[in-house]
Tab-separated table of N, CA and C in Angstrom:
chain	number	residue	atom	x	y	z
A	1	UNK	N	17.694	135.542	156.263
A	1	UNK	CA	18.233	134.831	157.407
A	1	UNK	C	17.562	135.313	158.685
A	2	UNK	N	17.724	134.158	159.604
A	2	UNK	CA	16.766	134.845	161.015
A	2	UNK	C	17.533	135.336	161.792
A	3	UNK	N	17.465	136.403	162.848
A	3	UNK	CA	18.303	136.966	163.480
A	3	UNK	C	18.503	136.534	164.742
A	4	UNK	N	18.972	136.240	165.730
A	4	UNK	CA	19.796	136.308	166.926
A	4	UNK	C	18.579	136.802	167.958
A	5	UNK	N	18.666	136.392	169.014
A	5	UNK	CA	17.704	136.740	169.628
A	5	UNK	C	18.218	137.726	170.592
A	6	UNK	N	19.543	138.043	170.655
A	6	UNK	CA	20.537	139.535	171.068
A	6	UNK	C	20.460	140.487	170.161
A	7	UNK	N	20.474	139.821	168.736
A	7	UNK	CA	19.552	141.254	168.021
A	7	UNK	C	18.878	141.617	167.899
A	8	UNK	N	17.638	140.831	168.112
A	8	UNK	CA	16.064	140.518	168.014
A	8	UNK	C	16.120	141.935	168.960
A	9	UNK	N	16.922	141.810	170.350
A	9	UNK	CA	16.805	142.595	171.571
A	9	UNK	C	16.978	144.148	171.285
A	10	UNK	N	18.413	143.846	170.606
A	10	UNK	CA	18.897	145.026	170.268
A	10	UNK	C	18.059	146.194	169.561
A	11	UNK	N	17.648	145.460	168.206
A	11	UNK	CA	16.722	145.887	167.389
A	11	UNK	C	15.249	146.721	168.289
A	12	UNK	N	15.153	146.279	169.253
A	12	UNK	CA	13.907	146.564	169.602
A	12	UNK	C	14.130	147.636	170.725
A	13	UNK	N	15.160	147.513	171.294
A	13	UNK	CA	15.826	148.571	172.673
A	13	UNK	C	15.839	149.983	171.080
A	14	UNK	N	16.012	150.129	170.655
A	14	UNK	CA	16.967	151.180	169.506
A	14	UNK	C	15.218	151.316	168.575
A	15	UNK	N	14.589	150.303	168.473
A	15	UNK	CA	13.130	151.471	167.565
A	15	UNK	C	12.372	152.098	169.246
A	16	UNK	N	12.277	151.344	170.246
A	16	UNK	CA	11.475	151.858	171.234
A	16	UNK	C	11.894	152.735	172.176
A	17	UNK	N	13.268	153.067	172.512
A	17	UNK	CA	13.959	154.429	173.361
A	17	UNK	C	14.773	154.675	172.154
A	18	UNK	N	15.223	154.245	171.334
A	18	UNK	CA	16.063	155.265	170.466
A	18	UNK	C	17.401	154.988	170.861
A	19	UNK	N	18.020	154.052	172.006
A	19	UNK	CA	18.836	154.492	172.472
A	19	UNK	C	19.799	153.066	171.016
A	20	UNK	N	20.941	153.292	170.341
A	20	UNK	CA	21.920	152.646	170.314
A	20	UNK	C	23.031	151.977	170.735
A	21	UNK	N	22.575	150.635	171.499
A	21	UNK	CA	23.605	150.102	172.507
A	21	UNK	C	25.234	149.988	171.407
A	22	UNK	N	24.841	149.363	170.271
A	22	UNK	CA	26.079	148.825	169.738
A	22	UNK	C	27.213	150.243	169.674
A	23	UNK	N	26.548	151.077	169.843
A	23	UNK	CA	28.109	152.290	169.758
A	23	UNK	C	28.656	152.720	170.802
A	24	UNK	N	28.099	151.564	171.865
A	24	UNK	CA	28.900	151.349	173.546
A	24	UNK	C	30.046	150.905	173.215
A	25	UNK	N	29.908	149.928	172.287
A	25	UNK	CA	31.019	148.943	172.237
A	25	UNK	C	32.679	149.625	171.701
A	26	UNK	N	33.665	149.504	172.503
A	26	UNK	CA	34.489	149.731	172.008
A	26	UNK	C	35.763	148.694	171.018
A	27	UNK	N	35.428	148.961	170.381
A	27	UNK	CA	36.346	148.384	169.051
A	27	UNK	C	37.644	148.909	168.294
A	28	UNK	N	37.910	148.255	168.281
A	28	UNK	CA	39.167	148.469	167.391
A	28	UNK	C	39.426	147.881	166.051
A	29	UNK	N	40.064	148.271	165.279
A	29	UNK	CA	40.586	147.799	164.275
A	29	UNK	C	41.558	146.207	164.426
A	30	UNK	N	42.260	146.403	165.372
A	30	UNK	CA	43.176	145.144	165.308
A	30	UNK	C	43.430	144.497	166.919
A	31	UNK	N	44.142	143.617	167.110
A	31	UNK	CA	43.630	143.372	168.689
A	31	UNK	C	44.553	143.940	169.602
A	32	UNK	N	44.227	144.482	170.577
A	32	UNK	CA	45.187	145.240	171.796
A	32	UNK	C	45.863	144.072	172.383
A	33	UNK	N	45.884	143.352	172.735
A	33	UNK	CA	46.065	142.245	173.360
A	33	UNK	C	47.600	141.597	172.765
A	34	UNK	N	48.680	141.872	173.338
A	34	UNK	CA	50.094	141.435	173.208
A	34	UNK	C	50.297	140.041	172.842
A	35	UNK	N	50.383	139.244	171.994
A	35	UNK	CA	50.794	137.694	172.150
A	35	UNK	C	51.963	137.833	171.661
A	36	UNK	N	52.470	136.981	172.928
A	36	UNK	CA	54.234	136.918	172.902
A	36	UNK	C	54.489	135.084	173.105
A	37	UNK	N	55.244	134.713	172.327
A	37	UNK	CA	55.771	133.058	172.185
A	37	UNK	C	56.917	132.901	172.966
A	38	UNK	N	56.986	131.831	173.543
A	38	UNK	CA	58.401	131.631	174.446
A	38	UNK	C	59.533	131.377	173.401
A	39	UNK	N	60.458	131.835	173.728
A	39	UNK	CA	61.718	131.840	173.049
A	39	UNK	C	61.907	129.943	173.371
A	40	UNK	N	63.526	130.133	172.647
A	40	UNK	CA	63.398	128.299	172.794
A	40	UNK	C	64.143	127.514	173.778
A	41	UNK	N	65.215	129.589	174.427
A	41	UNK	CA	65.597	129.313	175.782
A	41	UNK	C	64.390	128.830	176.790
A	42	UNK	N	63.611	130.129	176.616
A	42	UNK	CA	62.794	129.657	178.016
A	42	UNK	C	61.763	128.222	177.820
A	43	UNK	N	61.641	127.888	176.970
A	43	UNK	CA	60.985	126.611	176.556
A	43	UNK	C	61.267	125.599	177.213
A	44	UNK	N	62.709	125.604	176.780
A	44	UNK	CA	63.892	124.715	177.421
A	44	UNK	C	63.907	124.456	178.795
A	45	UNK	N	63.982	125.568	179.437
A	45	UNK	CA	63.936	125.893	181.035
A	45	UNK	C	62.554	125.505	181.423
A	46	UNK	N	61.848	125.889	180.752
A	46	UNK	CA	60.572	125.401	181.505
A	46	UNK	C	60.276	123.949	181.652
A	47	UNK	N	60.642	122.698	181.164
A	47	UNK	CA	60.851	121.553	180.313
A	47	UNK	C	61.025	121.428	181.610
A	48	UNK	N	62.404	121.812	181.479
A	48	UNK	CA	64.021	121.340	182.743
A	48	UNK	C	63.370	121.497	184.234
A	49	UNK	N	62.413	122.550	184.334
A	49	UNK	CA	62.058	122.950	185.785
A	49	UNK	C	61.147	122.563	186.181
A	50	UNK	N	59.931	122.146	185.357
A	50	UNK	CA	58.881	121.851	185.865
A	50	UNK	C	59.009	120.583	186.445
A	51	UNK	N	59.701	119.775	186.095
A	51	UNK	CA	59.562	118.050	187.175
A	51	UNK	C	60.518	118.167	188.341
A	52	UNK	N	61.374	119.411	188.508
A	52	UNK	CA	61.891	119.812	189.386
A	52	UNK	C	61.116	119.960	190.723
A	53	UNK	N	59.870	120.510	190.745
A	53	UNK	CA	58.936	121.140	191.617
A	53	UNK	C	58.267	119.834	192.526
A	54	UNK	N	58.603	119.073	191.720
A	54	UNK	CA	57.699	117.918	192.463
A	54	UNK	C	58.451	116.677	193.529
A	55	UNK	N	57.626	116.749	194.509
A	55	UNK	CA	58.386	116.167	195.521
A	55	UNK	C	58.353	114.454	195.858
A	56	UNK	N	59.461	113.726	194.985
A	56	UNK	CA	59.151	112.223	194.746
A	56	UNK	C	59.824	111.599	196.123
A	57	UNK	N	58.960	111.483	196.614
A	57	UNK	CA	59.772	110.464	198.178
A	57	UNK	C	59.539	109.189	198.082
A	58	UNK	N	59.685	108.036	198.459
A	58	UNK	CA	59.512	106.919	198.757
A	58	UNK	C	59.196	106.462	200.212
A	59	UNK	N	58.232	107.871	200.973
A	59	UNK	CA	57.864	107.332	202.122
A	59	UNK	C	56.992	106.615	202.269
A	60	UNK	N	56.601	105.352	201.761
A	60	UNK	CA	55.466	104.651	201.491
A	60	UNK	C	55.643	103.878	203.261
């Protein structure tokens, strides 16, 4: 398979300084990143409130 032309890069930074970018990278095993779902209260409320915000006049 042909490679990536970010690896192509990589590959070539790492034979010509030696240096290994990819063990910059910090990784994890699983994702840090919290995902939280709205309950079916606040769902509800949000529904209910959002056409609230809007200002319907008939000043034509």
């Amino acid at each position: 398979m042909t490679h990536s032309k970010a690896k192509k890069k990589r590959m070539h930074v790492k034979r010509t300084k030696g240096k290994d970018v990819e063990k910059n990278r910090q990784s994890s095993p699983f994702s840090t990143h919290e995902r939280v779902t709205k309950t079916k209260k606040e769902s509800i409320e949000h529904i209910i409130t959002k056409h609230k915000k809007h200002n319907h006049t008939e000043d034509c």
